[in-house]
Structures are given as C-alpha cells and as structure tokens.
PDB file of C-alpha atoms in Angstrom:
ATOM      1  CA  MET A 111       0.009  -0.006   0.009  1.00 35.00           C
ATOM      2  CA  VAL A 112       1.859   3.026  -1.224  1.00 35.00           C
ATOM      3  CA  PHE A 113      -0.793   5.571  -0.314  1.00 37.00           C
ATOM      4  CA  ILE A 114       1.605   7.208   2.129  1.00 34.00           C
ATOM      5  CA  LYS A 115       3.839   8.648  -0.580  1.00 34.00           C
ATOM      6  CA  HIS A 116       2.933  12.290  -0.310  1.00 34.00           C
ATOM      7  CA  MET A 117       0.807  12.399   2.729  1.00 35.00           C
ATOM      8  CA  HIS A 118       3.976  12.734   4.771  1.00 34.00           C
ATOM      9  CA  PHE A 119       2.311  12.399   8.091  1.00 35.00           C
ATOM     10  CA  PHE A 120       0.893   8.917   8.203  1.00 37.00           C
ATOM     11  CA  PHE A 121      -0.018   5.854   6.218  1.00 37.00           C
ATOM     12  CA  GLY A 122      -3.072   5.655   4.071  1.00 36.00           C
ATOM     13  CA  LEU A 123      -3.830   8.909   2.341  1.00 39.00           C
ATOM     14  CA  GLU A 124      -3.806  10.592  -0.961  1.00 37.00           C
ATOM     15  CA  VAL A 125      -1.300   8.938  -3.308  1.00 42.00           C
ATOM     16  CA  LEU A 126      -1.888   5.864  -5.302  1.00 45.00           C
ATOM     17  CA  PRO A 127      -0.910   2.285  -4.502  1.00 52.00           C
ATOM     18  CA  SER A 128       1.694   0.717  -6.743  1.00 52.00           C
ATOM     19  CA  LYS A 129      -0.076  -2.651  -6.620  1.00 64.00           C
ATOM     20  CA  GLY A 130      -3.076  -2.595  -4.326  1.00 72.00           C
ATOM     21  CA  CYS A 131      -4.215  -2.000  -0.746  1.00 82.00           C
ATOM     22  CA  ASP A 132      -2.093  -4.851   0.593  1.00 89.00           C
ATOM     23  CA  GLY A 133       0.472  -3.453   3.046  1.00 89.00           C
ATOM     24  CA  SER A 134       3.317  -4.118   0.605  1.00 90.00           C
ATOM     25  CA  VAL A 135       5.025  -0.792   1.274  1.00 89.00           C
ATOM     26  CA  LEU A 136       5.649  -1.829   4.933  1.00 92.00           C
ATOM     27  CA  LEU A 137       7.966  -4.696   3.966  1.00 93.00           C
ATOM     28  CA  ASP A 138      11.717  -4.488   4.308  1.00 93.00           C
ATOM     29  CA  GLY A 139      14.142  -6.394   2.093  1.00 89.00           C
ATOM     30  CA  PRO A 140      15.597  -6.210  -1.443  1.00 88.00           C
ATOM     31  CA  SER A 141      12.205  -5.779  -3.121  1.00 85.00           C
ATOM     32  CA  SER A 142      11.062  -3.167  -0.632  1.00 88.00           C
ATOM     33  CA  GLU A 143       9.057  -0.264  -1.985  1.00 87.00           C
ATOM     34  CA  LYS A 144      10.608   1.908   0.749  1.00 86.00           C
ATOM     35  CA  ILE A 145      13.782   2.221  -1.285  1.00 85.00           C
ATOM     36  CA  ALA A 146      12.108   2.963  -4.648  1.00 81.00           C
ATOM     37  CA  LEU A 147      12.958   6.423  -5.885  1.00 79.00           C
ATOM     38  CA  PRO A 148       9.555   8.031  -5.200  1.00 76.00           C
ATOM     39  CA  ASN A 149       9.610   6.775  -1.627  1.00 78.00           C
ATOM     40  CA  LYS A 150      13.248   6.762  -0.524  1.00 78.00           C
ATOM     41  CA  ASN A 151      13.915   9.172   2.349  1.00 77.00           C
ATOM     42  CA  SER A 152      10.327  10.341   2.024  1.00 76.00           C
ATOM     43  CA  LEU A 153       7.988   7.783   3.642  1.00 79.00           C
ATOM     44  CA  ARG A 154       7.633   8.015   7.396  1.00 79.00           C
ATOM     45  CA  GLY A 155       5.704   6.451  10.228  1.00 83.00           C
ATOM     46  CA  TYR A 156       6.642   2.793   9.961  1.00 89.00           C
ATOM     47  CA  GLU A 157       7.437   2.608  13.656  1.00 91.00           C
ATOM     48  CA  VAL A 158       3.931   3.777  14.451  1.00 90.00           C
ATOM     49  CA  ILE A 159       2.444   0.948  12.471  1.00 92.00           C
ATOM     50  CA  ASP A 160       4.876  -1.513  14.119  1.00 95.00           C
ATOM     51  CA  ALA A 161       3.738  -0.365  17.564  1.00 94.00           C
ATOM     52  CA  ILE A 162       0.029  -0.687  16.677  1.00 95.00           C
ATOM     53  CA  LYS A 163       0.580  -4.113  15.139  1.00 96.00           C
ATOM     54  CA  SER A 164       2.470  -5.341  18.202  1.00 97.00           C
ATOM     55  CA  LYS A 165      -0.387  -4.363  20.522  1.00 97.00           C
ATOM     56  CA  VAL A 166      -3.064  -5.797  18.245  1.00 97.00           C
ATOM     57  CA  GLU A 167      -1.198  -9.109  17.889  1.00 97.00           C
ATOM     58  CA  ALA A 168      -0.887  -9.373  21.666  1.00 97.00           C
ATOM     59  CA  LEU A 169      -4.631  -9.118  22.088  1.00 97.00           C
ATOM     60  CA  CYS A 170      -5.863 -10.720  18.852  1.00 95.00           C
ATOM     61  CA  PRO A 171      -3.117 -12.733  17.121  1.00 96.00           C
ATOM     62  CA  GLY A 172      -3.399 -13.564  13.445  1.00 96.00           C
ATOM     63  CA  VAL A 173      -6.624 -11.690  12.789  1.00 96.00           C
ATOM     64  CA  VAL A 174      -5.968  -8.049  11.839  1.00 96.00           C
ATOM     65  CA  SER A 175      -3.782  -7.446   8.789  1.00 96.00           C
ATOM     66  CA  CYS A 176      -1.181  -4.703   8.392  1.00 95.00           C
ATOM     67  CA  ALA A 177      -3.186  -3.401   5.428  1.00 93.00           C
ATOM     68  CA  ASP A 178      -6.230  -2.986   7.628  1.00 94.00           C
ATOM     69  CA  ILE A 179      -4.219  -1.319  10.355  1.00 93.00           C
ATOM     70  CA  VAL A 180      -2.858   1.205   7.849  1.00 90.00           C
ATOM     71  CA  THR A 181      -6.347   1.994   6.642  1.00 91.00           C
ATOM     72  CA  ILE A 182      -7.817   2.391  10.086  1.00 92.00           C
ATOM     73  CA  ALA A 183      -4.848   4.461  11.320  1.00 90.00           C
ATOM     74  CA  ALA A 184      -5.187   6.865   8.411  1.00 89.00           C
ATOM     75  CA  ARG A 185      -8.895   7.354   9.146  1.00 93.00           C
ATOM     76  CA  ASP A 186      -8.290   7.865  12.862  1.00 92.00           C
ATOM     77  CA  SER A 187      -5.411  10.284  12.239  1.00 91.00           C
ATOM     78  CA  VAL A 188      -7.610  12.469  10.065  1.00 94.00           C
ATOM     79  CA  ALA A 189     -10.378  12.469  12.701  1.00 94.00           C
ATOM     80  CA  ILE A 190      -7.964  13.226  15.538  1.00 93.00           C
ATOM     81  CA  LEU A 191      -6.620  16.212  13.598  1.00 94.00           C
ATOM     82  CA  GLY A 192     -10.060  17.705  13.161  1.00 96.00           C
ATOM     83  CA  GLY A 193     -11.168  16.090   9.953  1.00 96.00           C
ATOM     84  CA  PRO A 194     -14.056  13.803   9.055  1.00 97.00           C
ATOM     85  CA  ASN A 195     -14.662  10.247  10.298  1.00 96.00           C
ATOM     86  CA  TRP A 196     -15.980   7.379   8.213  1.00 96.00           C
ATOM     87  CA  LYS A 197     -16.620   3.647   8.285  1.00 95.00           C
ATOM     88  CA  VAL A 198     -13.709   1.545   7.074  1.00 92.00           C
ATOM     89  CA  LYS A 199     -14.283  -1.816   5.352  1.00 91.00           C
ATOM     90  CA  LEU A 200     -12.055  -4.513   6.863  1.00 94.00           C
ATOM     91  CA  GLY A 201     -10.875  -7.901   5.790  1.00 94.00           C
ATOM     92  CA  ARG A 202      -7.859  -6.992   3.694  1.00 94.00           C
ATOM     93  CA  ARG A 203      -4.912  -9.370   3.710  1.00 95.00           C
ATOM     94  CA  ASP A 204      -1.229  -8.636   3.380  1.00 95.00           C
ATOM     95  CA  SER A 205       1.008  -9.252   0.392  1.00 93.00           C
ATOM     96  CA  THR A 206       4.075 -11.542   0.891  1.00 93.00           C
ATOM     97  CA  THR A 207       6.365  -9.353  -1.192  1.00 90.00           C
ATOM     98  CA  GLY A 208       7.081  -5.735  -1.996  1.00 88.00           C
ATOM     99  CA  PHE A 209       6.908  -4.339  -5.516  1.00 86.00           C
ATOM    100  CA  PHE A 210      10.047  -2.272  -5.915  1.00 84.00           C
ATOM    101  CA  ASN A 211      10.165  -2.352  -9.677  1.00 86.00           C
ATOM    102  CA  LEU A 212       6.548  -1.352 -10.000  1.00 83.00           C
ATOM    103  CA  ALA A 213       6.912   1.432  -7.481  1.00 80.00           C
ATOM    104  CA  ASN A 214       9.925   2.650  -9.416  1.00 80.00           C
ATOM    105  CA  SER A 215       8.253   2.464 -12.789  1.00 81.00           C
ATOM    106  CA  GLY A 216       6.444   5.829 -12.740  1.00 77.00           C
ATOM    107  CA  VAL A 217       3.032   4.683 -11.523  1.00 77.00           C
ATOM    108  CA  LEU A 218       3.321   6.889  -8.498  1.00 80.00           C
ATOM    109  CA  PRO A 219       2.729  10.608  -9.044  1.00 83.00           C
ATOM    110  CA  GLY A 220       5.733  12.722  -8.105  1.00 84.00           C
ATOM    111  CA  PRO A 221       6.041  16.246  -6.704  1.00 90.00           C
ATOM    112  CA  ASN A 222       6.677  17.695 -10.169  1.00 92.00           C
ATOM    113  CA  SER A 223       3.793  15.992 -11.889  1.00 92.00           C
ATOM    114  CA  SER A 224       1.729  17.930 -14.361  1.00 96.00           C
ATOM    115  CA  LEU A 225      -2.079  18.109 -14.047  1.00 97.00           C
ATOM    116  CA  SER A 226      -2.546  15.757 -16.962  1.00 97.00           C
ATOM    117  CA  SER A 227      -0.146  13.254 -15.414  1.00 94.00           C
ATOM    118  CA  LEU A 228      -1.993  13.436 -12.098  1.00 94.00           C
ATOM    119  CA  ILE A 229      -5.307  12.906 -13.742  1.00 95.00           C
ATOM    120  CA  GLN A 230      -4.003   9.950 -15.726  1.00 93.00           C
ATOM    121  CA  ARG A 231      -2.262   8.213 -12.761  1.00 90.00           C
ATOM    122  CA  PHE A 232      -5.382   8.363 -10.667  1.00 91.00           C
ATOM    123  CA  ASP A 233      -7.559   7.332 -13.547  1.00 92.00           C
ATOM    124  CA  ASP A 234      -5.384   4.289 -14.026  1.00 88.00           C
ATOM    125  CA  GLN A 235      -6.525   3.163 -10.578  1.00 87.00           C
ATOM    126  CA  GLY A 236     -10.173   3.900 -11.163  1.00 90.00           C
ATOM    127  CA  LEU A 237     -10.153   7.254  -9.403  1.00 93.00           C
ATOM    128  CA  SER A 238     -11.783  10.292 -10.992  1.00 97.00           C
ATOM    129  CA  THR A 239     -10.353  13.828 -11.312  1.00 97.00           C
ATOM    130  CA  LYS A 240     -12.610  14.860  -8.426  1.00 98.00           C
ATOM    131  CA  ASP A 241     -11.222  12.017  -6.334  1.00 96.00           C
ATOM    132  CA  MET A 242      -7.641  13.161  -7.167  1.00 95.00           C
ATOM    133  CA  VAL A 243      -8.279  16.770  -6.125  1.00 97.00           C
ATOM    134  CA  ALA A 244     -10.089  15.776  -2.971  1.00 97.00           C
ATOM    135  CA  LEU A 245      -7.359  13.288  -1.987  1.00 95.00           C
ATOM    136  CA  SER A 246      -4.734  15.989  -2.677  1.00 95.00           C
ATOM    137  CA  GLY A 247      -6.373  17.892   0.181  1.00 96.00           C
ATOM    138  CA  ALA A 248      -4.499  15.483   2.472  1.00 93.00           C
ATOM    139  CA  HIS A 249      -1.657  18.001   2.007  1.00 94.00           C
ATOM    140  CA  THR A 250      -3.424  20.125   4.575  1.00 94.00           C
ATOM    141  CA  ILE A 251      -1.124  18.226   6.973  1.00 91.00           C
ATOM    142  CA  GLY A 252       2.398  16.913   6.784  1.00 88.00           C
ATOM    143  CA  LYS A 253       5.713  18.050   5.338  1.00 90.00           C
ATOM    144  CA  ALA A 254       7.805  17.805   2.195  1.00 91.00           C
ATOM    145  CA  ARG A 255      11.554  17.610   1.731  1.00 92.00           C
ATOM    146  CA  CYS A 256      13.537  20.488   0.249  1.00 95.00           C
ATOM    147  CA  VAL A 257      14.647  18.354  -2.679  1.00 93.00           C
ATOM    148  CA  SER A 258      11.036  18.008  -3.775  1.00 93.00           C
ATOM    149  CA  TYR A 259      10.216  21.715  -3.889  1.00 96.00           C
ATOM    150  CA  ARG A 260      13.589  23.499  -4.427  1.00 97.00           C
ATOM    151  CA  ASP A 261      13.133  24.027  -8.149  1.00 96.00           C
ATOM    152  CA  ARG A 262       9.624  25.432  -7.652  1.00 97.00           C
ATOM    153  CA  ILE A 263      10.624  28.078  -5.126  1.00 98.00           C
ATOM    154  CA  TYR A 264      13.515  29.349  -7.191  1.00 97.00           C
ATOM    155  CA  ASN A 265      12.464  28.920 -10.814  1.00 96.00           C
ATOM    156  CA  GLU A 266       8.653  29.063 -11.138  1.00 97.00           C
ATOM    157  CA  ASN A 267       6.479  32.094 -11.706  1.00 96.00           C
ATOM    158  CA  ASN A 268       3.135  30.851 -10.453  1.00 97.00           C
ATOM    159  CA  ILE A 269       4.196  31.239  -6.834  1.00 98.00           C
ATOM    160  CA  ASP A 270       3.740  34.064  -4.353  1.00 98.00           C
ATOM    161  CA  SER A 271       7.119  35.815  -4.047  1.00 97.00           C
ATOM    162  CA  LEU A 272       7.012  36.236  -0.260  1.00 98.00           C
ATOM    163  CA  PHE A 273       5.990  32.618   0.178  1.00 98.00           C
ATOM    164  CA  ALA A 274       8.879  31.502  -2.001  1.00 98.00           C
ATOM    165  CA  LYS A 275      11.394  33.634  -0.118  1.00 97.00           C
ATOM    166  CA  ALA A 276      10.177  32.231   3.194  1.00 97.00           C
ATOM    167  CA  ARG A 277      10.681  28.682   1.961  1.00 97.00           C
ATOM    168  CA  GLN A 278      14.140  29.508   0.533  1.00 97.00           C
ATOM    169  CA  LYS A 279      15.489  30.212   3.996  1.00 95.00           C
ATOM    170  CA  ASN A 280      15.383  26.531   4.812  1.00 95.00           C
ATOM    171  CA  CYS A 281      16.111  25.241   1.357  1.00 96.00           C
ATOM    172  CA  PRO A 282      19.231  26.914  -0.140  1.00 95.00           C
ATOM    173  CA  LYS A 283      19.558  27.119  -3.870  1.00 92.00           C
ATOM    174  CA  GLY A 284      23.066  25.619  -4.072  1.00 83.00           C
ATOM    175  CA  SER A 285      22.472  22.804  -1.566  1.00 80.00           C
ATOM    176  CA  SER A 286      21.457  20.026  -3.956  1.00 84.00           C
ATOM    177  CA  GLY A 287      23.010  16.705  -3.026  1.00 86.00           C
ATOM    178  CA  THR A 288      23.750  17.804   0.521  1.00 91.00           C
ATOM    179  CA  PRO A 289      21.953  16.871   3.796  1.00 90.00           C
ATOM    180  CA  LYS A 290      19.881  20.053   3.311  1.00 92.00           C
ATOM    181  CA  ASP A 291      17.931  18.119   0.718  1.00 92.00           C
ATOM    182  CA  ASN A 292      16.184  16.579   3.699  1.00 91.00           C
ATOM    183  CA  ASN A 293      15.149  19.854   5.312  1.00 94.00           C
ATOM    184  CA  VAL A 294      11.380  19.910   5.514  1.00 93.00           C
ATOM    185  CA  ALA A 295       8.631  22.508   5.188  1.00 96.00           C
ATOM    186  CA  PRO A 296       4.877  22.119   5.903  1.00 95.00           C
ATOM    187  CA  LEU A 297       2.698  21.361   2.917  1.00 95.00           C
ATOM    188  CA  ASP A 298       0.101  23.703   4.412  1.00 96.00           C
ATOM    189  CA  PHE A 299       1.970  26.530   6.113  1.00 96.00           C
ATOM    190  CA  LYS A 300      -1.188  27.961   7.682  1.00 96.00           C
ATOM    191  CA  THR A 301      -2.605  25.003   9.645  1.00 96.00           C
ATOM    192  CA  PRO A 302       0.018  22.240   9.296  1.00 93.00           C
ATOM    193  CA  ASN A 303      -1.402  20.212  12.161  1.00 92.00           C
ATOM    194  CA  HIS A 304      -5.103  20.539  11.474  1.00 95.00           C
ATOM    195  CA  PHE A 305      -7.215  18.874   8.807  1.00 96.00           C
ATOM    196  CA  ASP A 306      -9.111  21.559   7.009  1.00 97.00           C
ATOM    197  CA  ASN A 307      -9.457  23.248   3.624  1.00 98.00           C
ATOM    198  CA  GLU A 308      -6.645  25.754   4.013  1.00 98.00           C
ATOM    199  CA  TYR A 309      -4.600  23.784   1.486  1.00 98.00           C
ATOM    200  CA  PHE A 310      -6.991  24.826  -1.273  1.00 98.00           C
ATOM    201  CA  LYS A 311      -6.984  28.447  -0.118  1.00 98.00           C
ATOM    202  CA  ASN A 312      -3.213  28.372  -0.337  1.00 98.00           C
ATOM    203  CA  LEU A 313      -3.371  27.182  -3.949  1.00 98.00           C
ATOM    204  CA  ILE A 314      -5.666  30.094  -4.915  1.00 98.00           C
ATOM    205  CA  ASN A 315      -3.053  32.432  -3.416  1.00 98.00           C
ATOM    206  CA  LYS A 316      -0.233  30.710  -5.316  1.00 98.00           C
ATOM    207  CA  LYS A 317       1.178  29.221  -2.182  1.00 98.00           C
ATOM    208  CA  GLY A 318       1.254  25.568  -3.074  1.00 98.00           C
ATOM    209  CA  LEU A 319       4.532  24.085  -1.918  1.00 97.00           C
ATOM    210  CA  LEU A 320       4.922  21.406  -4.578  1.00 96.00           C
ATOM    211  CA  ARG A 321       4.567  21.905  -8.305  1.00 97.00           C
ATOM    212  CA  SER A 322       2.016  19.124  -8.288  1.00 95.00           C
ATOM    213  CA  ASP A 323       0.031  21.025  -5.667  1.00 96.00           C
ATOM    214  CA  GLN A 324      -0.133  24.263  -7.644  1.00 98.00           C
ATOM    215  CA  GLU A 325      -0.991  22.368 -10.837  1.00 98.00           C
ATOM    216  CA  LEU A 326      -4.438  21.902  -9.359  1.00 98.00           C
ATOM    217  CA  PHE A 327      -4.971  25.652  -9.600  1.00 98.00           C
ATOM    218  CA  ASN A 328      -3.055  26.911 -12.577  1.00 97.00           C
ATOM    219  CA  GLY A 329      -5.609  27.774 -15.215  1.00 97.00           C
ATOM    220  CA  GLY A 330      -6.637  24.198 -15.840  1.00 97.00           C
ATOM    221  CA  SER A 331      -9.710  21.984 -15.588  1.00 98.00           C
ATOM    222  CA  THR A 332      -9.500  21.613 -11.777  1.00 98.00           C
ATOM    223  CA  ASP A 333      -9.510  25.313 -10.880  1.00 98.00           C
ATOM    224  CA  SER A 334     -13.274  25.381 -10.254  1.00 98.00           C
ATOM    225  CA  LEU A 335     -13.108  22.359  -7.944  1.00 98.00           C
ATOM    226  CA  VAL A 336     -10.257  23.981  -5.934  1.00 98.00           C
ATOM    227  CA  ARG A 337     -12.418  27.085  -5.544  1.00 98.00           C
ATOM    228  CA  THR A 338     -15.309  24.982  -4.377  1.00 98.00           C
ATOM    229  CA  TYR A 339     -13.299  23.219  -1.750  1.00 98.00           C
ATOM    230  CA  SER A 340     -11.673  26.451  -0.589  1.00 98.00           C
ATOM    231  CA  ASN A 341     -15.128  27.979  -0.035  1.00 98.00           C
ATOM    232  CA  ASN A 342     -16.895  24.915   1.450  1.00 98.00           C
ATOM    233  CA  GLN A 343     -15.041  22.635   3.834  1.00 97.00           C
ATOM    234  CA  ARG A 344     -18.081  20.349   4.148  1.00 98.00           C
ATOM    235  CA  VAL A 345     -18.122  19.620   0.427  1.00 98.00           C
ATOM    236  CA  PHE A 346     -14.375  18.939   0.497  1.00 98.00           C
ATOM    237  CA  GLU A 347     -14.681  16.559   3.460  1.00 98.00           C
ATOM    238  CA  ALA A 348     -17.577  14.685   1.884  1.00 98.00           C
ATOM    239  CA  ASP A 349     -15.689  14.225  -1.401  1.00 98.00           C
ATOM    240  CA  PHE A 350     -12.531  13.308   0.522  1.00 97.00           C
ATOM    241  CA  VAL A 351     -14.292  10.523   2.434  1.00 96.00           C
ATOM    242  CA  THR A 352     -15.817   9.170  -0.773  1.00 96.00           C
ATOM    243  CA  ALA A 353     -12.419   9.097  -2.455  1.00 94.00           C
ATOM    244  CA  MET A 354     -10.698   7.594   0.554  1.00 92.00           C
ATOM    245  CA  ILE A 355     -13.194   4.704   0.644  1.00 92.00           C
ATOM    246  CA  LYS A 356     -12.682   4.117  -3.091  1.00 91.00           C
ATOM    247  CA  MET A 357      -8.918   4.191  -2.719  1.00 88.00           C
ATOM    248  CA  GLY A 358      -8.994   1.800   0.239  1.00 86.00           C
ATOM    249  CA  ASN A 359     -10.820  -0.710  -1.974  1.00 88.00           C
ATOM    250  CA  ILE A 360      -8.217  -0.773  -4.799  1.00 86.00           C
ATOM    251  CA  LYS A 361      -7.311  -4.388  -5.505  1.00 86.00           C
ATOM    252  CA  PRO A 362      -7.289  -5.700  -1.926  1.00 89.00           C
ATOM    253  CA  LEU A 363      -6.147  -9.218  -1.130  1.00 91.00           C
ATOM    254  CA  THR A 364      -9.027 -11.114   0.449  1.00 91.00           C
ATOM    255  CA  GLY A 365     -10.106 -14.650   1.190  1.00 92.00           C
ATOM    256  CA  SER A 366      -7.161 -17.065   0.908  1.00 93.00           C
ATOM    257  CA  ASN A 367      -4.977 -14.609  -0.963  1.00 94.00           C
ATOM    258  CA  GLY A 368      -1.998 -13.184   0.855  1.00 94.00           C
ATOM    259  CA  GLN A 369      -1.630 -13.593   4.604  1.00 97.00           C
ATOM    260  CA  ILE A 370      -2.050 -11.916   7.945  1.00 97.00           C
ATOM    261  CA  ARG A 371       1.464 -10.907   8.800  1.00 97.00           C
ATOM    262  CA  LYS A 372       2.675 -11.324  12.360  1.00 97.00           C
ATOM    263  CA  GLN A 373       5.059  -8.387  11.848  1.00 96.00           C
ATOM    264  CA  CYS A 374       4.450  -5.783   9.256  1.00 96.00           C
ATOM    265  CA  ARG A 375       8.054  -5.500   8.071  1.00 96.00           C
ATOM    266  CA  ARG A 376       8.386  -9.088   6.902  1.00 95.00           C
ATOM    267  CA  PRO A 377       6.227 -11.927   5.643  1.00 95.00           C
ATOM    268  CA  ASN A 378       5.484 -14.852   7.933  1.00 95.00           C
TER     269      ASN A 378
END
C-alpha cells in the first residue's frame, strides 16, 4: 500500500498504490518499496504501524492485517486532527512481497507531476479527477523535503514571491546533493497540524509548496473544484471521504490470498 507517498504524516492517504491495498510498502528487504525512488527518504511512520501491530497481535493474534491497520490508522489520524470520520471496510490481507520495480516504474505521481499526469495516474486506478483533487487535500497536513520543492521556489512564476522567499530560508539554492535536501517544510503553512481546507486556499493564493500542488490551480480543468473546496469545507470533506473509501478498496487481497502478517516489516 503506497498511499503514504505524499501524505507525509501517516500511512493511508492521498497517493496511489503501486499494486493494491495490501500493506506491501511496509515490507523491508531487497524488493522493498521503501527504497524505490519516489519513496526513498520520504515515507515516514513505519514505527507507528509497528507499535500498533504489536499491541493488536498481543490481544488478537493472526486476525488483523497490516493493510487494515494502515487503513484504520489513516482514518483515525484524520479524525484526531479535526477532519471527518468514516466507516472503514475490513478484511484486507497482506502481500508476501514488495513491488520495488513497479513502485519505481512511474506509476506513483511525483512532486513535479503535471495536471494531466496526475489525472491519468489516478484514472489508471479507477479514481476520478474529483477524487484526485479531494485526496490531494490530504496535504493540509504533513511536510515535504527540500529536494522536492527547491526548483519550484527558485524557478517558477506561479508562486507568491514572499511565500517563495520564506521557503528559501530553509532550502538553499546551491544545496542540492547535501543533507539540506532533507530539510522539511509544511505542505500547508497555515494550519500544518489541522485537517481543514486551508490547502486549497493556499493554492488560490499561489502558495502551493509542490509543483504538483499548484498544478491543481493553474488555469486548468480543476480550478473550479479547488475554488469549491476552498469555499466549502463540508463539500471537501464529503468528497474526501468518498475518495478515501474508493482508494482503500483498490485491488485488496481477500479470502485465501495473501496472509495476515505477524510483523508488518516481513512476511510470515
């Protein structure tokens, strides 16, 4: 499950799975998706899932999959941070291998993706343009690494100049390839620890941190939807929940397929 790619605060939201909702991204080893280019040094929170899994196994061994834990944890994290709550379908099972090559093949949208690329990547997984924009609202929380937004804050024109200068302080222009690549900035500088619709308001004001963020409001087909979400948090939350449920149902392993891992980092 590679949904965590750009959510940057927990597992489960916003970006597409490389294979399906199967907990594959949690696995270590040579085929681990953790070391695929879109994910390396970017994904976080594995230890949180490990801790949850350990407690669940102690009380209810061999019943709750890592994939289900990821899905529930994502829902609960959104609710705890002031966002909506929703019912989560359970019964997913875990893959026995990671999908490094697939995760590295371009199926995952990157921080420099164009609007057309974003639409296509989500469509490939059965998610609509509305789903994509709503799920992108997960960037109301979390952080991104300097290496993923450096080019935008120095070289692009569709960005508020004061916002760009503020981000440049922690992301020097000539620091590529240095540890400063890993300096982080909030995806939503206004309310980075609260789930709301400020992300969309930022886009209207040309304060999207990533190029792929600002692409949602850059004279294209999604501008009107961004305006709708910026003006009506309830509509955004309703569409977000709908899209999250759809995403959580992408190609799950069920029945006798896969397994219920005892530890999320390795197959049984």
